[in-house]
XYZ file of C-alpha atoms in Angstrom:
386
model
C -76.529 2.688 -18.293
C -80.116 1.761 -19.090
C -83.147 0.166 -17.501
C -82.960 -2.969 -19.649
C -79.252 -3.733 -19.083
C -78.403 -7.371 -18.445
C -76.335 -7.553 -15.278
C -74.010 -10.591 -15.189
C -73.390 -12.640 -12.094
C -71.299 -10.490 -9.781
C -68.422 -10.043 -9.320
C -67.649 -9.890 -13.016
C -65.231 -8.279 -15.491
C -62.564 -6.282 -13.585
C -64.499 -6.745 -10.357
C -63.037 -10.251 -10.154
C -59.508 -8.811 -9.970
C -60.563 -6.325 -7.295
C -62.144 -9.094 -5.229
C -59.061 -11.315 -5.438
C -56.746 -8.434 -4.535
C -58.941 -7.445 -1.594
C -58.910 -11.005 -0.253
C -55.227 -11.876 -0.704
C -53.341 -8.678 0.140
C -54.484 -8.236 3.782
C -53.160 -11.708 4.638
C -49.743 -10.866 3.185
C -49.677 -7.530 4.975
C -50.726 -9.116 8.273
C -47.731 -11.487 8.048
C -45.375 -8.482 7.823
C -47.133 -6.717 10.691
C -46.868 -9.862 12.844
C -43.148 -10.125 12.007
C -42.673 -6.488 13.007
C -44.244 -6.994 16.429
C -42.381 -10.271 16.935
C -39.129 -8.405 16.265
C -40.053 -5.616 18.659
C -41.379 -7.833 21.468
C -39.084 -10.885 21.397
C -35.837 -9.913 19.629
C -34.994 -6.390 20.739
C -37.457 -6.637 23.678
C -38.691 -3.075 23.749
C -42.097 -1.683 24.587
C -44.422 -0.446 21.878
C -44.048 3.146 20.782
C -46.490 5.444 19.027
C -45.554 4.224 15.550
C -46.334 0.634 16.588
C -49.831 1.615 17.689
C -50.304 3.508 14.424
C -49.285 0.395 12.473
C -51.754 -1.749 14.432
C -54.566 0.734 13.778
C -53.651 0.962 10.104
C -53.832 -2.825 9.788
C -57.397 -2.730 11.092
C -58.280 0.076 8.671
C -56.794 -1.858 5.741
C -58.834 -4.941 6.609
C -62.046 -2.879 6.732
C -61.141 -1.202 3.437
C -60.521 -4.579 1.792
C -63.859 -5.951 3.052
C -65.712 -2.908 1.688
C -63.921 -3.175 -1.644
C -64.709 -6.868 -1.964
C -68.347 -6.119 -1.148
C -68.448 -3.317 -3.729
C -67.689 -5.861 -6.463
C -71.156 -7.330 -5.746
C -72.648 -3.900 -6.493
C -71.228 -3.296 -9.950
C -67.545 -2.424 -9.447
C -65.560 -3.375 -12.542
C -68.522 -3.728 -14.926
C -68.827 -1.918 -18.240
C -71.013 1.186 -18.236
C -73.600 -0.448 -20.498
C -74.068 -3.257 -17.963
C -75.309 -0.844 -15.284
C -78.878 -0.204 -14.264
C -79.811 3.011 -12.393
C -80.279 1.060 -9.165
C -76.944 -0.687 -9.512
C -75.280 2.638 -10.267
C -76.560 4.126 -7.003
C -75.359 1.127 -5.013
C -71.958 1.298 -6.703
C -71.285 4.946 -5.810
C -72.574 4.450 -2.265
C -70.035 1.691 -1.568
C -67.287 3.682 -3.281
C -67.969 6.627 -0.976
C -67.818 4.473 2.167
C -64.652 2.579 1.199
C -62.880 5.807 0.164
C -62.921 7.055 3.754
C -61.025 3.984 4.964
C -58.674 4.264 1.971
C -57.694 7.767 3.089
C -57.387 6.612 6.715
C -55.082 3.747 5.663
C -52.914 6.137 3.655
C -52.587 8.450 6.648
C -51.675 5.487 8.857
C -48.746 4.018 6.971
C -47.330 7.422 5.978
C -47.469 8.651 9.576
C -45.885 5.466 10.942
C -42.876 5.872 8.652
C -42.389 9.515 9.627
C -42.700 8.681 13.332
C -40.131 5.915 12.902
C -37.692 8.366 11.310
C -38.201 10.745 14.227
C -37.254 8.000 16.683
C -34.138 7.068 14.730
C -32.768 10.443 13.619
C -34.653 12.779 15.953
C -31.413 13.972 17.542
C -30.851 16.160 14.490
C -32.835 19.380 14.870
C -33.158 20.185 11.151
C -34.237 16.663 10.307
C -36.836 16.749 13.067
C -38.310 19.959 11.664
C -38.395 18.421 8.165
C -40.287 15.411 9.528
C -42.843 17.608 11.297
C -43.414 19.640 8.130
C -43.867 16.459 6.082
C -46.254 15.033 8.688
C -48.289 18.255 8.706
C -48.452 18.320 4.901
C -49.443 14.648 4.670
C -52.145 14.708 7.323
C -53.367 18.091 6.075
C -54.142 17.123 2.489
C -55.459 13.682 3.553
C -57.885 15.372 5.958
C -59.093 17.569 3.122
C -59.424 14.456 0.963
C -61.577 12.703 3.564
C -63.803 15.755 4.005
C -64.158 16.144 0.270
C -65.234 12.524 -0.118
C -67.880 12.960 2.553
C -69.036 16.554 2.002
C -68.325 16.904 -1.712
C -72.012 17.042 -2.628
C -74.880 19.095 -1.276
C -76.932 17.260 -0.225
C -74.566 14.426 0.689
C -76.899 11.792 -0.813
C -76.408 13.325 -4.260
C -73.064 11.542 -4.391
C -74.887 8.270 -5.086
C -78.377 9.571 -6.008
C -77.441 11.706 -8.979
C -81.039 12.620 -9.820
C -81.439 14.581 -6.591
C -81.409 18.402 -6.885
C -78.199 20.024 -5.682
C -74.605 20.284 -6.785
C -71.192 18.567 -6.330
C -67.625 19.784 -6.558
C -65.484 19.009 -9.581
C -64.528 15.427 -8.670
C -62.116 15.073 -11.598
C -59.959 18.029 -10.508
C -60.137 16.926 -6.855
C -59.048 13.355 -7.585
C -56.163 14.504 -9.774
C -54.984 16.960 -7.093
C -55.208 14.430 -4.267
C -53.473 11.778 -6.393
C -50.601 14.198 -6.906
C -50.511 14.693 -3.132
C -50.234 10.931 -2.593
C -47.279 10.712 -4.957
C -45.377 13.718 -3.627
C -45.807 12.700 0.015
C -44.610 9.146 -0.715
C -41.595 10.498 -2.581
C -40.657 12.873 0.247
C -41.081 10.140 2.874
C -38.900 7.780 0.825
C -36.100 10.338 0.417
C -36.117 11.730 3.973
C -34.031 8.991 5.656
C -31.444 9.013 2.866
C -30.415 12.533 3.798
C -29.344 11.224 7.201
C -28.076 7.742 6.389
C -25.522 9.044 3.897
C -24.128 11.435 6.505
C -23.399 8.584 8.923
C -19.998 6.925 9.170
C -20.162 3.237 8.206
C -17.288 0.725 8.018
C -18.274 -0.215 4.449
C -20.390 1.238 1.668
C -22.324 -2.029 1.515
C -23.689 -1.415 5.018
C -24.704 2.121 4.100
C -26.529 0.931 0.966
C -28.256 -1.862 2.878
C -29.615 0.469 5.545
C -30.649 2.980 2.882
C -32.711 0.331 1.100
C -34.338 -0.741 4.363
C -35.361 2.752 5.468
C -36.345 4.073 2.030
C -38.544 1.087 1.170
C -41.444 3.559 1.110
C -40.371 4.388 -2.433
C -42.047 1.125 -3.453
C -45.379 2.552 -2.275
C -44.579 5.690 -4.272
C -44.169 3.604 -7.451
C -47.548 1.920 -6.894
C -49.146 5.318 -6.206
C -47.811 6.637 -9.505
C -49.349 3.756 -11.447
C -52.657 4.132 -9.627
C -52.734 7.883 -10.236
C -52.100 7.413 -13.960
C -54.913 4.867 -14.311
C -57.259 6.930 -12.146
C -56.617 10.078 -14.171
C -57.355 8.259 -17.410
C -60.469 6.788 -15.818
C -61.794 10.288 -15.122
C -61.770 11.175 -18.816
C -63.058 7.940 -20.350
C -66.622 6.908 -21.091
C -66.390 3.430 -19.574
C -65.502 4.688 -16.097
C -66.721 1.751 -13.944
C -64.614 -0.746 -15.921
C -61.439 1.305 -15.605
C -62.287 2.105 -12.005
C -61.973 -1.603 -11.259
C -58.299 -1.469 -12.240
C -57.773 1.777 -10.347
C -59.325 0.439 -7.144
C -57.269 -2.753 -7.374
C -54.166 -0.551 -7.314
C -55.655 1.406 -4.409
C -55.714 -1.823 -2.401
C -52.148 -2.569 -3.465
C -51.044 0.953 -2.543
C -52.195 0.910 1.084
C -51.017 -2.661 1.660
C -47.635 -2.036 0.052
C -47.206 1.100 2.135
C -47.815 -0.733 5.404
C -45.506 -3.561 4.321
C -42.772 -0.988 3.714
C -43.413 0.576 7.123
C -42.879 -2.848 8.706
C -39.905 -3.857 6.542
C -38.006 -0.767 7.694
C -37.831 -2.299 11.198
C -36.587 -5.756 10.163
C -32.839 -5.130 10.609
C -32.607 -6.970 13.996
C -34.722 -9.818 12.586
C -32.380 -10.027 9.596
C -29.372 -10.188 11.917
C -30.861 -13.075 13.906
C -31.793 -14.960 10.748
C -28.368 -14.635 9.116
C -26.640 -15.569 12.387
C -28.666 -18.774 12.662
C -28.036 -19.630 9.019
C -24.294 -19.318 9.603
C -24.607 -21.506 12.701
C -26.467 -24.207 10.795
C -23.935 -24.129 7.987
C -21.028 -24.377 10.421
C -22.584 -27.320 12.252
C -23.341 -29.111 8.989
C -19.778 -28.561 7.790
C -18.324 -29.841 11.085
C -20.566 -32.935 11.034
C -19.439 -33.728 7.509
C -15.797 -33.247 8.558
C -16.159 -35.523 11.576
C -17.796 -38.274 9.532
C -14.480 -38.732 7.657
C -12.228 -38.873 10.759
C -10.329 -41.994 11.851
C -11.860 -44.134 14.630
C -11.208 -42.889 18.143
C -8.690 -44.550 20.457
C -11.409 -46.145 22.587
C -12.740 -47.968 19.530
C -9.246 -49.060 18.538
C -8.704 -50.370 22.064
C -11.795 -52.531 21.959
C -10.723 -53.957 18.593
C -7.221 -54.803 19.873
C -8.682 -56.556 22.894
C -10.858 -58.653 20.654
C -7.829 -59.625 18.558
C -5.965 -61.073 21.601
C -5.588 -64.942 21.703
C -7.517 -65.177 24.962
C -10.613 -63.382 23.686
C -13.564 -65.472 24.852
C -11.400 -68.649 25.145
C -13.586 -71.711 25.565
C -11.853 -74.243 27.906
C -12.476 -77.996 27.635
C -12.550 -80.433 30.574
C -8.997 -81.579 31.418
C -7.381 -79.037 29.119
C -4.530 -76.818 30.341
C -5.474 -73.319 31.393
C -5.547 -70.761 28.617
C -2.414 -68.750 28.055
C -2.232 -65.327 29.605
C -2.665 -62.756 26.856
C 0.155 -60.273 26.408
C -0.532 -56.777 27.623
C -2.354 -54.585 25.145
C -0.208 -52.194 23.238
C -2.171 -49.218 24.445
C -2.014 -50.034 28.190
C -0.008 -47.630 30.282
C 3.138 -48.666 32.156
C 2.535 -48.967 35.915
C 5.057 -46.273 36.588
C 3.442 -43.813 34.269
C 0.870 -41.269 35.381
C -2.737 -42.090 34.799
C -3.401 -38.755 33.174
C -0.447 -38.682 30.785
C 0.511 -40.604 27.662
C 4.039 -39.296 27.642
C 6.457 -42.118 26.796
C 3.796 -44.478 25.480
C 3.888 -46.061 22.035
C 0.771 -44.276 20.859
C -0.559 -40.760 20.888
C -4.119 -39.717 21.592
C -5.854 -37.361 19.175
C -8.589 -35.110 20.482
C -12.111 -36.149 19.550
C -14.148 -33.214 18.273
C -17.847 -33.263 18.961
C -20.161 -32.520 16.078
C -22.038 -30.058 18.243
C -19.003 -28.146 19.387
C -18.863 -24.660 17.961
C -15.810 -22.439 18.062
C -16.441 -19.123 19.717
C -16.410 -16.495 17.033
C -17.222 -12.841 17.218
C -20.382 -11.888 15.396
C -19.803 -10.081 12.134
C -23.381 -9.090 11.385
C -23.397 -6.356 8.811
C -25.858 -4.214 10.738
C -24.770 -5.234 14.230
C -23.932 -1.652 15.142
C -26.359 0.076 12.814
C -29.706 -1.619 13.332
C -32.754 0.349 14.308
C -32.281 -0.247 18.011
C -28.765 1.163 17.897
C -29.646 4.041 15.626
C -32.115 5.355 18.156
C -29.162 6.180 20.394
C -27.218 8.119 17.774
C -25.267 11.117 18.934
C -24.249 14.153 17.025
C -20.623 13.051 16.813
C -21.609 10.082 14.631
C -23.039 12.396 11.963
C -20.676 14.174 9.668
């Protein structure tokens, strides 16, 4: 960092990757959030609960965090240390301090929403409920300390971005390493928590048990991203070219909060998956029936019209003075006068039923999670847990 540094057009270097991540990821996450609320409001038709409101608030926090991160790339994020001027350095740390508060708030949001969801599903078990409360207290506790440290870590507060001011700051390297470890451990605990209950439930098949385990423990994906981010962030604390490596670390910070909220929404998609697979089976069955009907023999009504056309008197054109046309013999498919109008018994032909292409046989649904989706699991009783 020097007065005569040549600052490239921003964003530059790793700041470009941060900007792209900050722009793209909120749109992807919003699609999952919209699917979650569509499932809740129109498929299972239930009112919003506390975890739904937490998800909605977290989505807003993630959008604000992404906007701040994208704006920080115009103030030096991702540049090499020798490309910084003192003024640019102050701007950089100011925007980092502001965006970090919304990063912590987003972490608290998606972690809390997952724990609250588990309480709704498996809250009938007393021990599991206590474990969830302890995890929630631990998560919100260290994240509150993290937010306070980001804001009050320097005395005076402005020394965080004006390093030439008199005063002192806490050891930011030790604090970031400790809080990064907290992110990883909390994500790991939240990912494992539902497995302790799912594998005690009685399922018809192991495939159903594995499927529900993957759905509810999807938070482990956020744990994997947190591990990568923590490793890069820790290395960044000990390297000389910190702003350049910080660009990579902050890109993973954006991925971490967005991936976490996506996992919190994906855990509620079991009813949506059931509806989708049911409609796919319906479409396949209709397509198969249409293809089958296209190869059937013509119906009896069509055969009757053809036989009438083949009679000698079909559209007979009479000439002046010519004898009257002969009376055509009765059609082979006409019923005998003594026979009932609604029976073909005793006739020379037999009528085959005509199957409509839109007719669907009534079949009982065999959805894999029909009895174990999230709506049903909320009504679990103790006798279903072994």
